[in-house]
Amino acid sequence: MGLKPKQKQPPNTPTKKVNPRQLHKNYMANMEEQLNKEDIVLFDEELLNVDQDFLSLPSRITEVHPKELGEYLSAFTQYKMYVRTILSRTELCIEEKKRVYTDVSNPYYREYTQSRLSERAKDQLVQSEPEVQESYYELVDYINKSNTLKSVLDNIEDAIFLISREISRRTGDMKDENRQHNVGR
């Protein structure tokens, strides 16, 4: 149950093929250009100074020097900003991939809609078409990448919370020590 062959264009009419990778760049560039016009700075590796040495938590955080705790907090916070930027760019890619998938799959959906198939069966038939498969897999890959980045963000937030809690605990301990010292006088 394939598509009807496409009608050939007249010999002198140039065919305009669209490179999906170029579409991706254009779509992303367009969105980022609009944000830049609104003076929104997008974080990237050049704007951040993430010290990779501080992106793994020490096994005994209570024994880490206070200055190092600040370094850990700074590294994880900047990394969170960067990962969140990558996540937002991935969301843009998902939208672009959805558009490409829709353009490629619509003719097949129109064809399969004429038969009495379930929606799931239509989806499977459409997604198994060679012309559709690549765009479908790219869409799924970006959705999975987005989900993975969301999990990474959750982990980073947990690390930031753990470090912040240790800093707060130490600040509280210092206040208690000062109080005990003042009461002892």
mmCIF file with all atom_site columns, C-alpha atoms in Angstrom:
data_model
loop_
_atom_site.group_PDB
_atom_site.id
_atom_site.type_symbol
_atom_site.label_atom_id
_atom_site.label_alt_id
_atom_site.label_comp_id
_atom_site.label_asym_id
_atom_site.label_entity_id
_atom_site.label_seq_id
_atom_site.pdbx_PDB_ins_code
_atom_site.Cartn_x
_atom_site.Cartn_y
_atom_site.Cartn_z
_atom_site.occupancy
_atom_site.B_iso_or_equiv
_atom_site.pdbx_formal_charge
_atom_site.auth_seq_id
_atom_site.auth_comp_id
_atom_site.auth_asym_id
_atom_site.auth_atom_id
_atom_site.pdbx_PDB_model_num
ATOM 1   C CA . MET A 1 1   ? 0.000   0.000  0.000   1.00 0.00 ? 1   MET A CA 1
ATOM 2   C CA . GLY A 1 2   ? 2.442   2.658  -1.179  1.00 0.00 ? 2   GLY A CA 1
ATOM 3   C CA . LEU A 1 3   ? 1.971   6.178  -2.340  1.00 0.00 ? 3   LEU A CA 1
ATOM 4   C CA . LYS A 1 4   ? 1.167   6.957  -5.892  1.00 0.00 ? 4   LYS A CA 1
ATOM 5   C CA . PRO A 1 5   ? 4.259   8.021  -7.819  1.00 0.00 ? 5   PRO A CA 1
ATOM 6   C CA . LYS A 1 6   ? 4.886   11.754 -7.754  1.00 0.00 ? 6   LYS A CA 1
ATOM 7   C CA . GLN A 1 7   ? 4.200   13.635 -10.912 1.00 0.00 ? 7   GLN A CA 1
ATOM 8   C CA . LYS A 1 8   ? 7.372   14.679 -12.656 1.00 0.00 ? 8   LYS A CA 1
ATOM 9   C CA . GLN A 1 9   ? 8.104   18.364 -12.869 1.00 0.00 ? 9   GLN A CA 1
ATOM 10  C CA . PRO A 1 10  ? 8.787   19.994 -16.209 1.00 0.00 ? 10  PRO A CA 1
ATOM 11  C CA . PRO A 1 11  ? 12.429  19.520 -17.258 1.00 0.00 ? 11  PRO A CA 1
ATOM 12  C CA . ASN A 1 12  ? 13.492  23.167 -16.785 1.00 0.00 ? 12  ASN A CA 1
ATOM 13  C CA . THR A 1 13  ? 11.956  23.569 -13.324 1.00 0.00 ? 13  THR A CA 1
ATOM 14  C CA . PRO A 1 14  ? 14.625  23.169 -10.662 1.00 0.00 ? 14  PRO A CA 1
ATOM 15  C CA . THR A 1 15  ? 13.620  20.934 -7.772  1.00 0.00 ? 15  THR A CA 1
ATOM 16  C CA . LYS A 1 16  ? 14.134  22.487 -4.403  1.00 0.00 ? 16  LYS A CA 1
ATOM 17  C CA . LYS A 1 17  ? 15.197  19.896 -1.872  1.00 0.00 ? 17  LYS A CA 1
ATOM 18  C CA . VAL A 1 18  ? 15.217  20.847 1.762   1.00 0.00 ? 18  VAL A CA 1
ATOM 19  C CA . ASN A 1 19  ? 18.046  19.628 3.909   1.00 0.00 ? 19  ASN A CA 1
ATOM 20  C CA . PRO A 1 20  ? 16.555  18.842 7.365   1.00 0.00 ? 20  PRO A CA 1
ATOM 21  C CA . ARG A 1 21  ? 19.834  19.727 9.062   1.00 0.00 ? 21  ARG A CA 1
ATOM 22  C CA . GLN A 1 22  ? 19.784  23.132 7.381   1.00 0.00 ? 22  GLN A CA 1
ATOM 23  C CA . LEU A 1 23  ? 16.173  23.588 8.466   1.00 0.00 ? 23  LEU A CA 1
ATOM 24  C CA . HIS A 1 24  ? 17.271  22.851 12.021  1.00 0.00 ? 24  HIS A CA 1
ATOM 25  C CA . LYS A 1 25  ? 19.997  25.467 11.866  1.00 0.00 ? 25  LYS A CA 1
ATOM 26  C CA . ASN A 1 26  ? 17.692  28.020 10.311  1.00 0.00 ? 26  ASN A CA 1
ATOM 27  C CA . TYR A 1 27  ? 14.921  27.399 12.818  1.00 0.00 ? 27  TYR A CA 1
ATOM 28  C CA . MET A 1 28  ? 17.311  27.551 15.771  1.00 0.00 ? 28  MET A CA 1
ATOM 29  C CA . ALA A 1 29  ? 19.116  30.584 14.371  1.00 0.00 ? 29  ALA A CA 1
ATOM 30  C CA . ASN A 1 30  ? 15.804  32.338 13.780  1.00 0.00 ? 30  ASN A CA 1
ATOM 31  C CA . MET A 1 31  ? 14.617  31.737 17.349  1.00 0.00 ? 31  MET A CA 1
ATOM 32  C CA . GLU A 1 32  ? 17.941  32.772 18.866  1.00 0.00 ? 32  GLU A CA 1
ATOM 33  C CA . GLU A 1 33  ? 18.066  35.854 16.655  1.00 0.00 ? 33  GLU A CA 1
ATOM 34  C CA . GLN A 1 34  ? 14.631  36.899 17.924  1.00 0.00 ? 34  GLN A CA 1
ATOM 35  C CA . LEU A 1 35  ? 15.794  36.444 21.512  1.00 0.00 ? 35  LEU A CA 1
ATOM 36  C CA . ASN A 1 36  ? 18.981  38.425 20.858  1.00 0.00 ? 36  ASN A CA 1
ATOM 37  C CA . LYS A 1 37  ? 16.867  41.295 19.496  1.00 0.00 ? 37  LYS A CA 1
ATOM 38  C CA . GLU A 1 38  ? 15.144  41.338 22.889  1.00 0.00 ? 38  GLU A CA 1
ATOM 39  C CA . ASP A 1 39  ? 18.566  41.501 24.597  1.00 0.00 ? 39  ASP A CA 1
ATOM 40  C CA . ILE A 1 40  ? 18.267  37.977 26.010  1.00 0.00 ? 40  ILE A CA 1
ATOM 41  C CA . VAL A 1 41  ? 21.661  36.377 26.573  1.00 0.00 ? 41  VAL A CA 1
ATOM 42  C CA . LEU A 1 42  ? 21.795  32.655 25.921  1.00 0.00 ? 42  LEU A CA 1
ATOM 43  C CA . PHE A 1 43  ? 24.306  30.812 28.034  1.00 0.00 ? 43  PHE A CA 1
ATOM 44  C CA . ASP A 1 44  ? 26.930  28.788 26.299  1.00 0.00 ? 44  ASP A CA 1
ATOM 45  C CA . GLU A 1 45  ? 30.375  27.481 27.113  1.00 0.00 ? 45  GLU A CA 1
ATOM 46  C CA . GLU A 1 46  ? 32.031  30.813 26.341  1.00 0.00 ? 46  GLU A CA 1
ATOM 47  C CA . LEU A 1 47  ? 29.920  32.770 28.851  1.00 0.00 ? 47  LEU A CA 1
ATOM 48  C CA . LEU A 1 48  ? 30.308  30.330 31.722  1.00 0.00 ? 48  LEU A CA 1
ATOM 49  C CA . ASN A 1 49  ? 33.360  29.371 33.721  1.00 0.00 ? 49  ASN A CA 1
ATOM 50  C CA . VAL A 1 50  ? 32.429  25.945 35.011  1.00 0.00 ? 50  VAL A CA 1
ATOM 51  C CA . ASP A 1 51  ? 35.310  24.295 36.818  1.00 0.00 ? 51  ASP A CA 1
ATOM 52  C CA . GLN A 1 52  ? 34.919  20.633 35.845  1.00 0.00 ? 52  GLN A CA 1
ATOM 53  C CA . ASP A 1 53  ? 36.796  19.540 38.978  1.00 0.00 ? 53  ASP A CA 1
ATOM 54  C CA . PHE A 1 54  ? 33.880  20.705 41.112  1.00 0.00 ? 54  PHE A CA 1
ATOM 55  C CA . LEU A 1 55  ? 31.145  18.903 39.170  1.00 0.00 ? 55  LEU A CA 1
ATOM 56  C CA . SER A 1 56  ? 31.423  15.716 41.182  1.00 0.00 ? 56  SER A CA 1
ATOM 57  C CA . LEU A 1 57  ? 30.352  15.696 44.794  1.00 0.00 ? 57  LEU A CA 1
ATOM 58  C CA . PRO A 1 58  ? 32.916  14.693 47.405  1.00 0.00 ? 58  PRO A CA 1
ATOM 59  C CA . SER A 1 59  ? 32.156  11.533 49.364  1.00 0.00 ? 59  SER A CA 1
ATOM 60  C CA . ARG A 1 60  ? 32.488  13.434 52.677  1.00 0.00 ? 60  ARG A CA 1
ATOM 61  C CA . ILE A 1 61  ? 30.950  16.830 52.077  1.00 0.00 ? 61  ILE A CA 1
ATOM 62  C CA . THR A 1 62  ? 31.023  17.679 55.785  1.00 0.00 ? 62  THR A CA 1
ATOM 63  C CA . GLU A 1 63  ? 34.832  17.626 55.675  1.00 0.00 ? 63  GLU A CA 1
ATOM 64  C CA . VAL A 1 64  ? 35.178  19.986 52.697  1.00 0.00 ? 64  VAL A CA 1
ATOM 65  C CA . HIS A 1 65  ? 36.716  23.410 53.364  1.00 0.00 ? 65  HIS A CA 1
ATOM 66  C CA . PRO A 1 66  ? 34.123  26.244 53.231  1.00 0.00 ? 66  PRO A CA 1
ATOM 67  C CA . LYS A 1 67  ? 35.876  27.933 50.286  1.00 0.00 ? 67  LYS A CA 1
ATOM 68  C CA . GLU A 1 68  ? 35.666  24.686 48.299  1.00 0.00 ? 68  GLU A CA 1
ATOM 69  C CA . LEU A 1 69  ? 31.956  24.407 49.118  1.00 0.00 ? 69  LEU A CA 1
ATOM 70  C CA . GLY A 1 70  ? 31.498  27.771 47.417  1.00 0.00 ? 70  GLY A CA 1
ATOM 71  C CA . GLU A 1 71  ? 33.388  26.451 44.391  1.00 0.00 ? 71  GLU A CA 1
ATOM 72  C CA . TYR A 1 72  ? 31.112  23.402 44.243  1.00 0.00 ? 72  TYR A CA 1
ATOM 73  C CA . LEU A 1 73  ? 28.017  25.595 44.515  1.00 0.00 ? 73  LEU A CA 1
ATOM 74  C CA . SER A 1 74  ? 29.270  27.917 41.784  1.00 0.00 ? 74  SER A CA 1
ATOM 75  C CA . ALA A 1 75  ? 30.167  25.062 39.418  1.00 0.00 ? 75  ALA A CA 1
ATOM 76  C CA . PHE A 1 76  ? 26.826  23.263 39.831  1.00 0.00 ? 76  PHE A CA 1
ATOM 77  C CA . THR A 1 77  ? 24.818  26.487 39.531  1.00 0.00 ? 77  THR A CA 1
ATOM 78  C CA . GLN A 1 78  ? 26.568  27.527 36.325  1.00 0.00 ? 78  GLN A CA 1
ATOM 79  C CA . TYR A 1 79  ? 26.260  24.014 34.960  1.00 0.00 ? 79  TYR A CA 1
ATOM 80  C CA . LYS A 1 80  ? 22.533  24.076 35.723  1.00 0.00 ? 80  LYS A CA 1
ATOM 81  C CA . MET A 1 81  ? 22.215  27.303 33.742  1.00 0.00 ? 81  MET A CA 1
ATOM 82  C CA . TYR A 1 82  ? 24.031  25.722 30.822  1.00 0.00 ? 82  TYR A CA 1
ATOM 83  C CA . VAL A 1 83  ? 22.039  22.470 30.875  1.00 0.00 ? 83  VAL A CA 1
ATOM 84  C CA . ARG A 1 84  ? 18.795  24.434 31.063  1.00 0.00 ? 84  ARG A CA 1
ATOM 85  C CA . THR A 1 85  ? 19.879  26.383 27.963  1.00 0.00 ? 85  THR A CA 1
ATOM 86  C CA . ILE A 1 86  ? 20.664  23.134 26.139  1.00 0.00 ? 86  ILE A CA 1
ATOM 87  C CA . LEU A 1 87  ? 17.253  21.809 27.206  1.00 0.00 ? 87  LEU A CA 1
ATOM 88  C CA . SER A 1 88  ? 15.499  24.859 25.776  1.00 0.00 ? 88  SER A CA 1
ATOM 89  C CA . ARG A 1 89  ? 17.406  24.431 22.515  1.00 0.00 ? 89  ARG A CA 1
ATOM 90  C CA . THR A 1 90  ? 16.425  20.758 22.474  1.00 0.00 ? 90  THR A CA 1
ATOM 91  C CA . GLU A 1 91  ? 12.777  21.786 22.870  1.00 0.00 ? 91  GLU A CA 1
ATOM 92  C CA . LEU A 1 92  ? 13.194  24.006 19.805  1.00 0.00 ? 92  LEU A CA 1
ATOM 93  C CA . CYS A 1 93  ? 14.644  21.027 17.939  1.00 0.00 ? 93  CYS A CA 1
ATOM 94  C CA . ILE A 1 94  ? 11.669  18.897 18.971  1.00 0.00 ? 94  ILE A CA 1
ATOM 95  C CA . GLU A 1 95  ? 9.290   21.449 17.487  1.00 0.00 ? 95  GLU A CA 1
ATOM 96  C CA . GLU A 1 96  ? 11.296  21.572 14.278  1.00 0.00 ? 96  GLU A CA 1
ATOM 97  C CA . LYS A 1 97  ? 11.423  17.762 14.066  1.00 0.00 ? 97  LYS A CA 1
ATOM 98  C CA . LYS A 1 98  ? 7.656   17.594 14.633  1.00 0.00 ? 98  LYS A CA 1
ATOM 99  C CA . ARG A 1 99  ? 7.174   19.930 11.689  1.00 0.00 ? 99  ARG A CA 1
ATOM 100 C CA . VAL A 1 100 ? 9.417   17.864 9.439   1.00 0.00 ? 100 VAL A CA 1
ATOM 101 C CA . TYR A 1 101 ? 7.709   14.618 10.542  1.00 0.00 ? 101 TYR A CA 1
ATOM 102 C CA . THR A 1 102 ? 4.270   16.113 9.905   1.00 0.00 ? 102 THR A CA 1
ATOM 103 C CA . ASP A 1 103 ? 5.257   17.275 6.423   1.00 0.00 ? 103 ASP A CA 1
ATOM 104 C CA . VAL A 1 104 ? 6.710   13.884 5.520   1.00 0.00 ? 104 VAL A CA 1
ATOM 105 C CA . SER A 1 105 ? 3.990   11.740 7.101   1.00 0.00 ? 105 SER A CA 1
ATOM 106 C CA . ASN A 1 106 ? 0.815   13.625 6.109   1.00 0.00 ? 106 ASN A CA 1
ATOM 107 C CA . PRO A 1 107 ? 0.494   12.089 2.626   1.00 0.00 ? 107 PRO A CA 1
ATOM 108 C CA . TYR A 1 108 ? 0.689   8.602  4.133   1.00 0.00 ? 108 TYR A CA 1
ATOM 109 C CA . TYR A 1 109 ? -1.867  9.423  6.826   1.00 0.00 ? 109 TYR A CA 1
ATOM 110 C CA . ARG A 1 110 ? -4.239  10.708 4.157   1.00 0.00 ? 110 ARG A CA 1
ATOM 111 C CA . GLU A 1 111 ? -3.818  7.456  2.249   1.00 0.00 ? 111 GLU A CA 1
ATOM 112 C CA . TYR A 1 112 ? -4.273  5.199  5.288   1.00 0.00 ? 112 TYR A CA 1
ATOM 113 C CA . THR A 1 113 ? -7.249  7.193  6.577   1.00 0.00 ? 113 THR A CA 1
ATOM 114 C CA . GLN A 1 114 ? -9.290  5.864  3.675   1.00 0.00 ? 114 GLN A CA 1
ATOM 115 C CA . SER A 1 115 ? -8.934  2.323  5.063   1.00 0.00 ? 115 SER A CA 1
ATOM 116 C CA . ARG A 1 116 ? -10.555 1.110  8.250   1.00 0.00 ? 116 ARG A CA 1
ATOM 117 C CA . LEU A 1 117 ? -7.476  0.804  10.397  1.00 0.00 ? 117 LEU A CA 1
ATOM 118 C CA . SER A 1 118 ? -7.040  1.720  14.019  1.00 0.00 ? 118 SER A CA 1
ATOM 119 C CA . GLU A 1 119 ? -5.023  4.855  14.784  1.00 0.00 ? 119 GLU A CA 1
ATOM 120 C CA . ARG A 1 120 ? -2.238  2.720  16.205  1.00 0.00 ? 120 ARG A CA 1
ATOM 121 C CA . ALA A 1 121 ? -2.121  0.585  13.056  1.00 0.00 ? 121 ALA A CA 1
ATOM 122 C CA . LYS A 1 122 ? -2.000  3.724  10.888  1.00 0.00 ? 122 LYS A CA 1
ATOM 123 C CA . ASP A 1 123 ? 0.818   5.128  13.022  1.00 0.00 ? 123 ASP A CA 1
ATOM 124 C CA . GLN A 1 124 ? 2.819   1.931  12.691  1.00 0.00 ? 124 GLN A CA 1
ATOM 125 C CA . LEU A 1 125 ? 2.310   1.769  8.926   1.00 0.00 ? 125 LEU A CA 1
ATOM 126 C CA . VAL A 1 126 ? 3.216   5.426  8.451   1.00 0.00 ? 126 VAL A CA 1
ATOM 127 C CA . GLN A 1 127 ? 6.268   5.193  10.692  1.00 0.00 ? 127 GLN A CA 1
ATOM 128 C CA . SER A 1 128 ? 7.495   2.110  8.851   1.00 0.00 ? 128 SER A CA 1
ATOM 129 C CA . GLU A 1 129 ? 7.536   3.942  5.520   1.00 0.00 ? 129 GLU A CA 1
ATOM 130 C CA . PRO A 1 130 ? 11.190  4.522  4.513   1.00 0.00 ? 130 PRO A CA 1
ATOM 131 C CA . GLU A 1 131 ? 10.560  8.194  3.717   1.00 0.00 ? 131 GLU A CA 1
ATOM 132 C CA . VAL A 1 132 ? 9.042   8.768  7.172   1.00 0.00 ? 132 VAL A CA 1
ATOM 133 C CA . GLN A 1 133 ? 11.251  6.566  9.325   1.00 0.00 ? 133 GLN A CA 1
ATOM 134 C CA . GLU A 1 134 ? 14.265  8.871  9.503   1.00 0.00 ? 134 GLU A CA 1
ATOM 135 C CA . SER A 1 135 ? 12.263  11.933 10.527  1.00 0.00 ? 135 SER A CA 1
ATOM 136 C CA . TYR A 1 136 ? 10.304  9.875  13.062  1.00 0.00 ? 136 TYR A CA 1
ATOM 137 C CA . TYR A 1 137 ? 13.476  8.486  14.649  1.00 0.00 ? 137 TYR A CA 1
ATOM 138 C CA . GLU A 1 138 ? 15.027  11.956 14.799  1.00 0.00 ? 138 GLU A CA 1
ATOM 139 C CA . LEU A 1 139 ? 11.925  13.256 16.578  1.00 0.00 ? 139 LEU A CA 1
ATOM 140 C CA . VAL A 1 140 ? 11.990  10.393 19.072  1.00 0.00 ? 140 VAL A CA 1
ATOM 141 C CA . ASP A 1 141 ? 15.723  10.890 19.649  1.00 0.00 ? 141 ASP A CA 1
ATOM 142 C CA . TYR A 1 142 ? 15.221  14.560 20.508  1.00 0.00 ? 142 TYR A CA 1
ATOM 143 C CA . ILE A 1 143 ? 12.313  13.730 22.823  1.00 0.00 ? 143 ILE A CA 1
ATOM 144 C CA . ASN A 1 144 ? 14.537  11.204 24.604  1.00 0.00 ? 144 ASN A CA 1
ATOM 145 C CA . LYS A 1 145 ? 17.365  13.746 24.770  1.00 0.00 ? 145 LYS A CA 1
ATOM 146 C CA . SER A 1 146 ? 14.966  16.244 26.336  1.00 0.00 ? 146 SER A CA 1
ATOM 147 C CA . ASN A 1 147 ? 13.848  13.715 28.938  1.00 0.00 ? 147 ASN A CA 1
ATOM 148 C CA . THR A 1 148 ? 17.456  12.870 29.744  1.00 0.00 ? 148 THR A CA 1
ATOM 149 C CA . LEU A 1 149 ? 18.336  16.553 30.150  1.00 0.00 ? 149 LEU A CA 1
ATOM 150 C CA . LYS A 1 150 ? 15.377  16.963 32.527  1.00 0.00 ? 150 LYS A CA 1
ATOM 151 C CA . SER A 1 151 ? 16.758  14.113 34.643  1.00 0.00 ? 151 SER A CA 1
ATOM 152 C CA . VAL A 1 152 ? 20.212  15.721 34.585  1.00 0.00 ? 152 VAL A CA 1
ATOM 153 C CA . LEU A 1 153 ? 18.654  18.989 35.779  1.00 0.00 ? 153 LEU A CA 1
ATOM 154 C CA . ASP A 1 154 ? 16.949  17.146 38.632  1.00 0.00 ? 154 ASP A CA 1
ATOM 155 C CA . ASN A 1 155 ? 20.303  15.659 39.656  1.00 0.00 ? 155 ASN A CA 1
ATOM 156 C CA . ILE A 1 156 ? 22.004  19.039 39.494  1.00 0.00 ? 156 ILE A CA 1
ATOM 157 C CA . GLU A 1 157 ? 19.257  20.580 41.621  1.00 0.00 ? 157 GLU A CA 1
ATOM 158 C CA . ASP A 1 158 ? 19.731  17.817 44.194  1.00 0.00 ? 158 ASP A CA 1
ATOM 159 C CA . ALA A 1 159 ? 23.467  18.534 44.296  1.00 0.00 ? 159 ALA A CA 1
ATOM 160 C CA . ILE A 1 160 ? 22.863  22.269 44.689  1.00 0.00 ? 160 ILE A CA 1
ATOM 161 C CA . PHE A 1 161 ? 20.402  21.568 47.507  1.00 0.00 ? 161 PHE A CA 1
ATOM 162 C CA . LEU A 1 162 ? 22.893  19.279 49.252  1.00 0.00 ? 162 LEU A CA 1
ATOM 163 C CA . ILE A 1 163 ? 25.696  21.845 49.020  1.00 0.00 ? 163 ILE A CA 1
ATOM 164 C CA . SER A 1 164 ? 23.416  24.705 50.089  1.00 0.00 ? 164 SER A CA 1
ATOM 165 C CA . ARG A 1 165 ? 22.199  22.676 53.056  1.00 0.00 ? 165 ARG A CA 1
ATOM 166 C CA . GLU A 1 166 ? 25.796  22.050 54.138  1.00 0.00 ? 166 GLU A CA 1
ATOM 167 C CA . ILE A 1 167 ? 26.590  25.757 53.841  1.00 0.00 ? 167 ILE A CA 1
ATOM 168 C CA . SER A 1 168 ? 23.464  26.645 55.861  1.00 0.00 ? 168 SER A CA 1
ATOM 169 C CA . ARG A 1 169 ? 24.300  24.050 58.500  1.00 0.00 ? 169 ARG A CA 1
ATOM 170 C CA . ARG A 1 170 ? 27.774  25.479 58.927  1.00 0.00 ? 170 ARG A CA 1
ATOM 171 C CA . THR A 1 171 ? 26.443  29.017 59.140  1.00 0.00 ? 171 THR A CA 1
ATOM 172 C CA . GLY A 1 172 ? 24.017  27.845 61.826  1.00 0.00 ? 172 GLY A CA 1
ATOM 173 C CA . ASP A 1 173 ? 26.810  26.084 63.685  1.00 0.00 ? 173 ASP A CA 1
ATOM 174 C CA . MET A 1 174 ? 28.884  29.261 63.648  1.00 0.00 ? 174 MET A CA 1
ATOM 175 C CA . LYS A 1 175 ? 25.987  31.228 65.146  1.00 0.00 ? 175 LYS A CA 1
ATOM 176 C CA . ASP A 1 176 ? 25.576  28.572 67.862  1.00 0.00 ? 176 ASP A CA 1
ATOM 177 C CA . GLU A 1 177 ? 29.297  28.683 68.646  1.00 0.00 ? 177 GLU A CA 1
ATOM 178 C CA . ASN A 1 178 ? 29.262  32.486 68.835  1.00 0.00 ? 178 ASN A CA 1
ATOM 179 C CA . ARG A 1 179 ? 26.213  32.354 71.086  1.00 0.00 ? 179 ARG A CA 1
ATOM 180 C CA . GLN A 1 180 ? 27.775  29.789 73.390  1.00 0.00 ? 180 GLN A CA 1
ATOM 181 C CA . HIS A 1 181 ? 30.959  31.846 73.508  1.00 0.00 ? 181 HIS A CA 1
ATOM 182 C CA . ASN A 1 182 ? 29.002  35.015 74.385  1.00 0.00 ? 182 ASN A CA 1
ATOM 183 C CA . VAL A 1 183 ? 26.866  33.204 77.004  1.00 0.00 ? 183 VAL A CA 1
ATOM 184 C CA . GLY A 1 184 ? 30.012  31.711 78.564  1.00 0.00 ? 184 GLY A CA 1
ATOM 185 C CA . ARG A 1 185 ? 31.493  35.148 79.224  1.00 0.00 ? 185 ARG A CA 1
#
